[in-house]
Amino acid sequence: MPDRGGGPTGPRIRVGRPSRRVRTLLMTLGVLAVLGMVFTMFAGFWTDWLWYRSVDYSSVFTTTLWTKIGLFFVFGLLMALAVGFNVWLAHRMRPPLSAMSMEQQNLDRYRMGIAPYKKWLLLGITALVGLIAGASASSQWRTWLMWINGVSFGRKDPQFKLDVSFYAFDLPWYRFLLGFGFAATILALIAAALTHYLYGGLRITSPGARATAAATGHLSVLLGVFVTLKAVAYWLDRYGLAVKSSDFKATDSWTGLRYVDANAYLPAKTILFCIAVICALLFFATLWRRTWQLPVIGFGLMVLSAILIGGLYPAIVQKFQVQPNEQAKEAPYVEKNLKATREAYGIDDSQVTEYPGTAQTEDQTKLRDDVSDAASIRIMDPNIVSPTFQQLQQIRNYYAFPTNLDVDRYTKDGKDQDTVIGLRELNYDGIPKRNWINDHFRYTHGYGVVAAEGTSADAGGRPAFTESDLPSKGDLGSYEQRVYYGERTTTYSIVGGPQKEIDYSDDSGEKTYSYKGDSGVDLENPVNRAAYAVAFSEPQILYSGAIGEGSRMLYNRTPKERVEAIAPWLTIDGDAYPAVVDGRIQWIVDAYTTTNGYPYASRTTLGDTTADSLTATNDQRAVVAQQNQVNYIRNSVKATVDAYSGEVKLYQWDTQDPVLKTWMKAFPDTVQPKTEISGALMAHLRYPQDLFKVQRELLTRYHVKDATTFLSGSEVWQVPDDPTNKTGDAVPPYYLSMKMPDQQEQTFSLTTTLTPNGRDNLSAFMAVNADPGTEDYGKIRILKLPTSTTVSGPKQVQSQFNSQQDIAETIRLLRGGDSEVEYGNLLAVPLDGGLLYVEPVYVRGGGLKYPLLRKVLVTYGGQTAFEDTLDQALDKVFGGQGATTEPPPGEDEGAGEGEGTTPPPTSDNPTVQEALNDAQKAFEAGQEALKKNDWEAYGKAQKDLEGALRKAEEAQSAEGGGGAGGTAPSASPSS
């Protein structure tokens, strides 16, 4: 049918054309604008390619890129064809010219308006929907690669007997295809219906039939395709029940089939599938019957069935069959959930042991001797002493340490020692004069490792450094100290060219250096310089004379950032930590493979379960999750990032993980085998914190193995809040070397405490072997305390510390002037059936704006001590002196208020009396120093006091009169 012409038009208005010069100028500007946009897009692509090539992982870039391009064009073209073909078909089926009705007259102006542009309009519409669909499909590159490369888990779900890989790799792709099919069908249906209406195939108000036979058949086929897809959706929903999340009173996040799912929803989905297939056939039959009567009836029946069978019937089953006898009905399904969840999170081998919670030995001397065998108690808190490292080892303002230091272990005198370690990284805020050259050419790297013993401090409360100064020297030997890649290095640097870098400064002056590594991207190429000038919005890169032969661009410099870019399928642990390995500083990064499709395994939200009091104050410690909701996780990869060269290596850690095997098929030669891990590197690997936090959260509910206990909820635990600060967030797990009751010797471990749900007393102590050099690495041990007795939890222990009068008074004195008291990590150590709690107490006092260790709190079996050193506190607790401590040196009651001091003790032995007089003088000197916040003088006084008391004790022992008793002069007769 020829398109209808229009009526007479009004008078034409002649508009003057712009001059040739203006047209040329506009055309030139247009061309330049197009070229600018093209080059901007090219710059982003080119710099990404250069970066991946510089780190020798170009295959990751090309595989990801070609996968995205392939998905974009395939699904974009399919969507464009689906919509375009149906628009063309609807136009081709338009009816011949009929009697003009008012409706048709109104539509005529639109037909007339688009007549000259029909082809262009069709191309524009199809291109638009194709671009949108292609862009959406390209974001599914992970789903496609997992489907095409998926390997078997070797485990089948208990309901449908399908391999777990079907749910983890296949089902997500099938759901994407189904969603795409629905979108294409709906868009094609809408486009076809509009075209039919525009050209008279569908009528709303015109007399006669509402639709032509051609339009009826066309739209019926599309509706039949839609209902067919709905049938497929019902069939896939059957399998989706195995990974469906729902609310359940026994757990906040239940995954898998319950009784109502297996006995109501599952048969309902099967019935609805059959009804949808019949309904689809009725729509297809319209091609011959030319009426919508039966399809509409069938569609209405399907909708009604969905309401009654898919909604009402399961509700009736839940109300009248499940609720009256819930435990018996749900128990078989709870057992499946328990088994699957424990397998999916790697907690199925966790060992739960009954633990009395009270000391089993009355011999206090023996218990004191057992402490050193039970644990190497760390009194240097890595989350507190960073300012101390900063003040004592910063050396220059343009260096800084991370907010939270790390705990590792190093060998000293043939024995492993827990060590607090941090790198002296570049601090851009401390650069004396900020400008482009200084920020990116002169100040380019940090320098050296600083480490301290974790279990001791010097006499002044400072860390006992084992590696210090600039350049660093100490127990770590010789290694490359320059730190070009670190947690604080968040901007780019241009190195190796004409501009010299500041290396470090010493007494002889400032040292310069020129980067000699092959890291980064070569900037000698002018195209590269132009691309980076655009990508970084910095035109000086293009023309600066500081860039020349040998210049290289370093960026993406934080360890987590580099690993995430190289392995975008991995979830990155929040805490990357440095280690000196084979003469190099290596950042060690733990990485996880995850999935959200493990049948029957309950889901967890990584961002929530890995949050604690440290992540609340330092977002750099947050997990980098590719998928926040997961129900399967493995620490499958250990990665290293060289602090000098930036070289990234990925090592296969979990050799059985099917998810990692799938990704290794998709990205071959990116992950090295576990056998490539050197012995020196293995010595510094550890069990990752974020995985442990996820596991402890799951074990608060899934430590039980029988359905009845799980359903009752009587054994639900919780992770306690951190009692040492006021954030209200969970207590972080702590690394320390310790021995669980069934172990023969100490191992490097990651530990935490657990309390009953809604209560503060202790319910369990949990530890995992964090040392990969031992046979039972990764074994989780849980000491379950009896519910019949009350054992103090962390919050109660902290409250006991703060409520004791002597301790409270001492802390009040420590806070005198402008001093601040900071509580360190509250460590719990199993000891002879009880729990030994140890907490270091730090003071920022006077002119010192960094914390120094001043006191140690210890409690065990109701006995509490608050002393200057750990040994003194342990001696006090296990000396049979009772639960309340004596006032520490210089802080007896009343002394702080000017009421005088304790009178000197007396003795008939002149040697003893002389020693006690010296002790009294040291005592008074310590008190005066404490009032003045002179911590150096206070430390010296305590040392003099200790020596005087030792002298008195030796003299008394020689005389046969017993020990000096106590750790400070006091009014007690034993002194």
PDB file of N, CA and C in Angstrom, residues 895-971:
ATOM      1  N   ALA A 895      48.185   8.060  97.208  1.00  0.00           N
ATOM      2  CA  ALA A 895      49.430   8.691  96.783  1.00  0.00           C
ATOM      3  C   ALA A 895      49.174   9.753  95.753  1.00  0.00           C
ATOM      4  N   GLY A 896      48.225   9.494  94.868  1.00  0.00           N
ATOM      5  CA  GLY A 896      47.941  10.460  93.820  1.00  0.00           C
ATOM      6  C   GLY A 896      47.237  11.686  94.345  1.00  0.00           C
ATOM      7  N   GLU A 897      46.720  11.639  95.578  1.00  0.00           N
ATOM      8  CA  GLU A 897      45.981  12.779  96.109  1.00  0.00           C
ATOM      9  C   GLU A 897      46.802  13.568  97.107  1.00  0.00           C
ATOM     10  N   GLY A 898      48.088  13.285  97.204  1.00  0.00           N
ATOM     11  CA  GLY A 898      48.943  14.043  98.117  1.00  0.00           C
ATOM     12  C   GLY A 898      48.826  13.626  99.552  1.00  0.00           C
ATOM     13  N   GLU A 899      48.378  12.352  99.833  1.00  0.00           N
ATOM     14  CA  GLU A 899      48.215  11.899 101.204  1.00  0.00           C
ATOM     15  C   GLU A 899      49.463  11.206 101.730  1.00  0.00           C
ATOM     16  N   GLY A 900      50.579  11.361 101.045  1.00  0.00           N
ATOM     17  CA  GLY A 900      51.787  10.713 101.519  1.00  0.00           C
ATOM     18  C   GLY A 900      51.990   9.386 100.848  1.00  0.00           C
ATOM     19  N   THR A 901      53.108   8.744 101.171  1.00  0.00           N
ATOM     20  CA  THR A 901      53.458   7.470 100.569  1.00  0.00           C
ATOM     21  C   THR A 901      53.576   6.420 101.641  1.00  0.00           C
ATOM     22  N   THR A 902      53.693   5.183 101.200  1.00  0.00           N
ATOM     23  CA  THR A 902      53.817   4.077 102.143  1.00  0.00           C
ATOM     24  C   THR A 902      55.131   4.197 102.911  1.00  0.00           C
ATOM     25  N   PRO A 903      55.119   4.042 104.230  1.00  0.00           N
ATOM     26  CA  PRO A 903      56.370   4.135 105.002  1.00  0.00           C
ATOM     27  C   PRO A 903      57.304   3.008 104.612  1.00  0.00           C
ATOM     28  N   PRO A 904      58.595   3.263 104.711  1.00  0.00           N
ATOM     29  CA  PRO A 904      59.546   2.230 104.311  1.00  0.00           C
ATOM     30  C   PRO A 904      59.474   1.045 105.240  1.00  0.00           C
ATOM     31  N   PRO A 905      59.552  -0.191 104.700  1.00  0.00           N
ATOM     32  CA  PRO A 905      59.584  -1.373 105.546  1.00  0.00           C
ATOM     33  C   PRO A 905      60.891  -1.424 106.327  1.00  0.00           C
ATOM     34  N   THR A 906      60.877  -2.193 107.372  1.00  0.00           N
ATOM     35  CA  THR A 906      62.069  -2.299 108.223  1.00  0.00           C
ATOM     36  C   THR A 906      62.543  -3.740 108.287  1.00  0.00           C
ATOM     37  N   SER A 907      63.797  -3.921 108.658  1.00  0.00           N
ATOM     38  CA  SER A 907      64.371  -5.256 108.792  1.00  0.00           C
ATOM     39  C   SER A 907      65.557  -5.176 109.741  1.00  0.00           C
ATOM     40  N   ASP A 908      65.816  -6.284 110.455  1.00  0.00           N
ATOM     41  CA  ASP A 908      66.964  -6.333 111.356  1.00  0.00           C
ATOM     42  C   ASP A 908      68.263  -6.520 110.596  1.00  0.00           C
ATOM     43  N   ASN A 909      68.177  -7.052 109.392  1.00  0.00           N
ATOM     44  CA  ASN A 909      69.359  -7.275 108.569  1.00  0.00           C
ATOM     45  C   ASN A 909      69.737  -5.956 107.903  1.00  0.00           C
ATOM     46  N   PRO A 910      70.957  -5.406 108.183  1.00  0.00           N
ATOM     47  CA  PRO A 910      71.314  -4.096 107.608  1.00  0.00           C
ATOM     48  C   PRO A 910      71.360  -4.117 106.087  1.00  0.00           C
ATOM     49  N   THR A 911      71.773  -5.249 105.511  1.00  0.00           N
ATOM     50  CA  THR A 911      71.826  -5.319 104.039  1.00  0.00           C
ATOM     51  C   THR A 911      70.423  -5.250 103.456  1.00  0.00           C
ATOM     52  N   VAL A 912      69.519  -6.000 104.093  1.00  0.00           N
ATOM     53  CA  VAL A 912      68.127  -5.970 103.632  1.00  0.00           C
ATOM     54  C   VAL A 912      67.548  -4.580 103.818  1.00  0.00           C
ATOM     55  N   GLN A 913      67.820  -3.965 104.995  1.00  0.00           N
ATOM     56  CA  GLN A 913      67.268  -2.639 105.257  1.00  0.00           C
ATOM     57  C   GLN A 913      67.783  -1.618 104.250  1.00  0.00           C
ATOM     58  N   GLU A 914      69.078  -1.726 103.916  1.00  0.00           N
ATOM     59  CA  GLU A 914      69.643  -0.796 102.937  1.00  0.00           C
ATOM     60  C   GLU A 914      68.964  -0.954 101.577  1.00  0.00           C
ATOM     61  N   ALA A 915      68.739  -2.216 101.195  1.00  0.00           N
ATOM     62  CA  ALA A 915      68.080  -2.476  99.905  1.00  0.00           C
ATOM     63  C   ALA A 915      66.654  -1.947  99.903  1.00  0.00           C
ATOM     64  N   LEU A 916      65.963  -2.136 101.048  1.00  0.00           N
ATOM     65  CA  LEU A 916      64.580  -1.656 101.114  1.00  0.00           C
ATOM     66  C   LEU A 916      64.527  -0.126 101.105  1.00  0.00           C
ATOM     67  N   ASN A 917      65.516   0.517 101.721  1.00  0.00           N
ATOM     68  CA  ASN A 917      65.574   1.983 101.663  1.00  0.00           C
ATOM     69  C   ASN A 917      65.776   2.453 100.214  1.00  0.00           C
ATOM     70  N   ASP A 918      66.654   1.739  99.484  1.00  0.00           N
ATOM     71  CA  ASP A 918      66.857   2.067  98.072  1.00  0.00           C
ATOM     72  C   ASP A 918      65.560   1.863  97.274  1.00  0.00           C
ATOM     73  N   ALA A 919      64.853   0.797  97.649  1.00  0.00           N
ATOM     74  CA  ALA A 919      63.590   0.529  96.963  1.00  0.00           C
ATOM     75  C   ALA A 919      62.579   1.638  97.216  1.00  0.00           C
ATOM     76  N   GLN A 920      62.569   2.139  98.468  1.00  0.00           N
ATOM     77  CA  GLN A 920      61.634   3.216  98.790  1.00  0.00           C
ATOM     78  C   GLN A 920      61.974   4.484  97.997  1.00  0.00           C
ATOM     79  N   LYS A 921      63.274   4.772  97.880  1.00  0.00           N
ATOM     80  CA  LYS A 921      63.672   5.953  97.102  1.00  0.00           C
ATOM     81  C   LYS A 921      63.260   5.803  95.636  1.00  0.00           C
ATOM     82  N   ALA A 922      63.472   4.603  95.097  1.00  0.00           N
ATOM     83  CA  ALA A 922      63.079   4.361  93.708  1.00  0.00           C
ATOM     84  C   ALA A 922      61.570   4.467  93.541  1.00  0.00           C
ATOM     85  N   PHE A 923      60.861   3.978  94.562  1.00  0.00           N
ATOM     86  CA  PHE A 923      59.406   4.059  94.559  1.00  0.00           C
ATOM     87  C   PHE A 923      58.940   5.514  94.493  1.00  0.00           C
ATOM     88  N   GLU A 924      59.524   6.364  95.353  1.00  0.00           N
ATOM     89  CA  GLU A 924      59.144   7.772  95.382  1.00  0.00           C
ATOM     90  C   GLU A 924      59.540   8.481  94.093  1.00  0.00           C
ATOM     91  N   ALA A 925      60.707   8.127  93.564  1.00  0.00           N
ATOM     92  CA  ALA A 925      61.130   8.747  92.300  1.00  0.00           C
ATOM     93  C   ALA A 925      60.180   8.367  91.168  1.00  0.00           C
ATOM     94  N   GLY A 926      59.725   7.135  91.169  1.00  0.00           N
ATOM     95  CA  GLY A 926      58.784   6.697  90.147  1.00  0.00           C
ATOM     96  C   GLY A 926      57.462   7.430  90.247  1.00  0.00           C
ATOM     97  N   GLN A 927      57.027   7.681  91.517  1.00  0.00           N
ATOM     98  CA  GLN A 927      55.763   8.393  91.689  1.00  0.00           C
ATOM     99  C   GLN A 927      55.871   9.835  91.197  1.00  0.00           C
ATOM    100  N   GLU A 928      56.984  10.484  91.491  1.00  0.00           N
ATOM    101  CA  GLU A 928      57.176  11.854  91.024  1.00  0.00           C
ATOM    102  C   GLU A 928      57.218  11.896  89.498  1.00  0.00           C
ATOM    103  N   ALA A 929      57.908  10.933  88.905  1.00  0.00           N
ATOM    104  CA  ALA A 929      57.974  10.886  87.443  1.00  0.00           C
ATOM    105  C   ALA A 929      56.596  10.661  86.834  1.00  0.00           C
ATOM    106  N   LEU A 930      55.788   9.842  87.524  1.00  0.00           N
ATOM    107  CA  LEU A 930      54.441   9.568  87.018  1.00  0.00           C
ATOM    108  C   LEU A 930      53.585  10.827  87.037  1.00  0.00           C
ATOM    109  N   LYS A 931      53.719  11.605  88.092  1.00  0.00           N
ATOM    110  CA  LYS A 931      52.944  12.850  88.174  1.00  0.00           C
ATOM    111  C   LYS A 931      53.334  13.819  87.066  1.00  0.00           C
ATOM    112  N   LYS A 932      54.614  13.799  86.685  1.00  0.00           N
ATOM    113  CA  LYS A 932      55.110  14.723  85.657  1.00  0.00           C
ATOM    114  C   LYS A 932      54.979  14.144  84.240  1.00  0.00           C
ATOM    115  N   ASN A 933      54.457  12.907  84.159  1.00  0.00           N
ATOM    116  CA  ASN A 933      54.372  12.219  82.861  1.00  0.00           C
ATOM    117  C   ASN A 933      55.740  12.080  82.197  1.00  0.00           C
ATOM    118  N   ASP A 934      56.769  11.927  83.031  1.00  0.00           N
ATOM    119  CA  ASP A 934      58.125  11.714  82.526  1.00  0.00           C
ATOM    120  C   ASP A 934      58.363  10.208  82.455  1.00  0.00           C
ATOM    121  N   TRP A 935      58.057   9.636  81.307  1.00  0.00           N
ATOM    122  CA  TRP A 935      58.059   8.179  81.200  1.00  0.00           C
ATOM    123  C   TRP A 935      59.472   7.586  81.187  1.00  0.00           C
ATOM    124  N   GLU A 936      60.420   8.328  80.703  1.00  0.00           N
ATOM    125  CA  GLU A 936      61.789   7.802  80.750  1.00  0.00           C
ATOM    126  C   GLU A 936      62.265   7.678  82.187  1.00  0.00           C
ATOM    127  N   ALA A 937      62.011   8.720  82.983  1.00  0.00           N
ATOM    128  CA  ALA A 937      62.399   8.677  84.395  1.00  0.00           C
ATOM    129  C   ALA A 937      61.611   7.600  85.137  1.00  0.00           C
ATOM    130  N   TYR A 938      60.354   7.437  84.773  1.00  0.00           N
ATOM    131  CA  TYR A 938      59.523   6.421  85.412  1.00  0.00           C
ATOM    132  C   TYR A 938      60.076   5.020  85.128  1.00  0.00           C
ATOM    133  N   GLY A 939      60.472   4.784  83.846  1.00  0.00           N
ATOM    134  CA  GLY A 939      61.031   3.484  83.490  1.00  0.00           C
ATOM    135  C   GLY A 939      62.321   3.202  84.241  1.00  0.00           C
ATOM    136  N   LYS A 940      63.176   4.235  84.374  1.00  0.00           N
ATOM    137  CA  LYS A 940      64.437   4.050  85.120  1.00  0.00           C
ATOM    138  C   LYS A 940      64.151   3.746  86.585  1.00  0.00           C
ATOM    139  N   ALA A 941      63.163   4.450  87.155  1.00  0.00           N
ATOM    140  CA  ALA A 941      62.828   4.221  88.564  1.00  0.00           C
ATOM    141  C   ALA A 941      62.322   2.799  88.775  1.00  0.00           C
ATOM    142  N   GLN A 942      61.511   2.298  87.860  1.00  0.00           N
ATOM    143  CA  GLN A 942      61.003   0.936  88.005  1.00  0.00           C
ATOM    144  C   GLN A 942      62.129  -0.086  87.909  1.00  0.00           C
ATOM    145  N   LYS A 943      63.095   0.219  87.037  1.00  0.00           N
ATOM    146  CA  LYS A 943      64.236  -0.686  86.919  1.00  0.00           C
ATOM    147  C   LYS A 943      65.051  -0.684  88.210  1.00  0.00           C
ATOM    148  N   ASP A 944      65.282   0.515  88.802  1.00  0.00           N
ATOM    149  CA  ASP A 944      65.996   0.609  90.078  1.00  0.00           C
ATOM    150  C   ASP A 944      65.226  -0.103  91.185  1.00  0.00           C
ATOM    151  N   LEU A 945      63.914   0.049  91.158  1.00  0.00           N
ATOM    152  CA  LEU A 945      63.062  -0.580  92.165  1.00  0.00           C
ATOM    153  C   LEU A 945      63.173  -2.100  92.088  1.00  0.00           C
ATOM    154  N   GLU A 946      63.115  -2.615  90.886  1.00  0.00           N
ATOM    155  CA  GLU A 946      63.208  -4.060  90.702  1.00  0.00           C
ATOM    156  C   GLU A 946      64.553  -4.594  91.201  1.00  0.00           C
ATOM    157  N   GLY A 947      65.646  -3.852  90.884  1.00  0.00           N
ATOM    158  CA  GLY A 947      66.962  -4.282  91.339  1.00  0.00           C
ATOM    159  C   GLY A 947      67.088  -4.251  92.857  1.00  0.00           C
ATOM    160  N   ALA A 948      66.527  -3.221  93.503  1.00  0.00           N
ATOM    161  CA  ALA A 948      66.602  -3.116  94.967  1.00  0.00           C
ATOM    162  C   ALA A 948      65.838  -4.244  95.638  1.00  0.00           C
ATOM    163  N   LEU A 949      64.654  -4.558  95.111  1.00  0.00           N
ATOM    164  CA  LEU A 949      63.861  -5.641  95.698  1.00  0.00           C
ATOM    165  C   LEU A 949      64.555  -6.995  95.513  1.00  0.00           C
ATOM    166  N   ARG A 950      65.185  -7.170  94.357  1.00  0.00           N
ATOM    167  CA  ARG A 950      65.902  -8.422  94.129  1.00  0.00           C
ATOM    168  C   ARG A 950      67.065  -8.566  95.125  1.00  0.00           C
ATOM    169  N   LYS A 951      67.745  -7.441  95.363  1.00  0.00           N
ATOM    170  CA  LYS A 951      68.853  -7.448  96.322  1.00  0.00           C
ATOM    171  C   LYS A 951      68.360  -7.781  97.725  1.00  0.00           C
ATOM    172  N   ALA A 952      67.214  -7.203  98.088  1.00  0.00           N
ATOM    173  CA  ALA A 952      66.653  -7.478  99.417  1.00  0.00           C
ATOM    174  C   ALA A 952      66.243  -8.937  99.545  1.00  0.00           C
ATOM    175  N   GLU A 953      65.648  -9.478  98.478  1.00  0.00           N
ATOM    176  CA  GLU A 953      65.200 -10.873  98.494  1.00  0.00           C
ATOM    177  C   GLU A 953      66.394 -11.823  98.626  1.00  0.00           C
ATOM    178  N   GLU A 954      67.469 -11.519  97.883  1.00  0.00           N
ATOM    179  CA  GLU A 954      68.656 -12.376  97.953  1.00  0.00           C
ATOM    180  C   GLU A 954      69.274 -12.337  99.348  1.00  0.00           C
ATOM    181  N   ALA A 955      69.296 -11.126  99.930  1.00  0.00           N
ATOM    182  CA  ALA A 955      69.878 -11.010 101.273  1.00  0.00           C
ATOM    183  C   ALA A 955      69.032 -11.748 102.305  1.00  0.00           C
ATOM    184  N   GLN A 956      67.716 -11.674 102.172  1.00  0.00           N
ATOM    185  CA  GLN A 956      66.834 -12.364 103.101  1.00  0.00           C
ATOM    186  C   GLN A 956      66.944 -13.865 102.944  1.00  0.00           C
ATOM    187  N   SER A 957      67.054 -14.319 101.691  1.00  0.00           N
ATOM    188  CA  SER A 957      67.176 -15.755 101.430  1.00  0.00           C
ATOM    189  C   SER A 957      68.460 -16.291 102.034  1.00  0.00           C
ATOM    190  N   ALA A 958      69.544 -15.502 101.882  1.00  0.00           N
ATOM    191  CA  ALA A 958      70.823 -15.934 102.440  1.00  0.00           C
ATOM    192  C   ALA A 958      70.739 -16.054 103.958  1.00  0.00           C
ATOM    193  N   GLU A 959      69.901 -15.219 104.555  1.00  0.00           N
ATOM    194  CA  GLU A 959      69.763 -15.223 106.009  1.00  0.00           C
ATOM    195  C   GLU A 959      68.769 -16.296 106.467  1.00  0.00           C
ATOM    196  N   GLY A 960      67.962 -16.817 105.440  1.00  0.00           N
ATOM    197  CA  GLY A 960      66.971 -17.838 105.805  1.00  0.00           C
ATOM    198  C   GLY A 960      65.655 -17.257 106.195  1.00  0.00           C
ATOM    199  N   GLY A 961      65.434 -15.989 105.856  1.00  0.00           N
ATOM    200  CA  GLY A 961      64.202 -15.343 106.278  1.00  0.00           C
ATOM    201  C   GLY A 961      63.123 -15.284 105.251  1.00  0.00           C
ATOM    202  N   GLY A 962      63.206 -15.967 104.059  1.00  0.00           N
ATOM    203  CA  GLY A 962      62.142 -15.942 103.069  1.00  0.00           C
ATOM    204  C   GLY A 962      62.366 -14.867 102.067  1.00  0.00           C
ATOM    205  N   GLY A 963      61.388 -14.712 101.165  1.00  0.00           N
ATOM    206  CA  GLY A 963      61.472 -13.776 100.052  1.00  0.00           C
ATOM    207  C   GLY A 963      61.056 -12.399 100.451  1.00  0.00           C
ATOM    208  N   ALA A 964      61.375 -11.450  99.562  1.00  0.00           N
ATOM    209  CA  ALA A 964      61.034 -10.063  99.810  1.00  0.00           C
ATOM    210  C   ALA A 964      59.568  -9.824  99.662  1.00  0.00           C
ATOM    211  N   GLY A 965      58.872 -10.645  98.864  1.00  0.00           N
ATOM    212  CA  GLY A 965      57.425 -10.526  98.722  1.00  0.00           C
ATOM    213  C   GLY A 965      57.001  -9.294  98.026  1.00  0.00           C
ATOM    214  N   GLY A 966      56.202  -9.458  97.007  1.00  0.00           N
ATOM    215  CA  GLY A 966      55.649  -8.313  96.284  1.00  0.00           C
ATOM    216  C   GLY A 966      56.578  -7.800  95.235  1.00  0.00           C
ATOM    217  N   THR A 967      56.063  -6.887  94.462  1.00  0.00           N
ATOM    218  CA  THR A 967      56.838  -6.305  93.385  1.00  0.00           C
ATOM    219  C   THR A 967      57.115  -4.847  93.617  1.00  0.00           C
ATOM    220  N   ALA A 968      56.672  -4.305  94.753  1.00  0.00           N
ATOM    221  CA  ALA A 968      56.912  -2.907  95.054  1.00  0.00           C
ATOM    222  C   ALA A 968      56.850  -2.723  96.554  1.00  0.00           C
ATOM    223  N   PRO A 969      57.456  -1.684  97.087  1.00  0.00           N
ATOM    224  CA  PRO A 969      57.327  -1.403  98.518  1.00  0.00           C
ATOM    225  C   PRO A 969      55.873  -1.226  98.877  1.00  0.00           C
ATOM    226  N   SER A 970      55.457  -1.790  99.939  1.00  0.00           N
ATOM    227  CA  SER A 970      54.073  -1.639 100.382  1.00  0.00           C
ATOM    228  C   SER A 970      54.037  -1.796 101.891  1.00  0.00           C
ATOM    229  N   ALA A 971      52.855  -1.664 102.443  1.00  0.00           N
ATOM    230  CA  ALA A 971      52.696  -1.758 103.892  1.00  0.00           C
ATOM    231  C   ALA A 971      52.540  -3.181 104.371  1.00  0.00           C
TER     232      ALA A 971
END
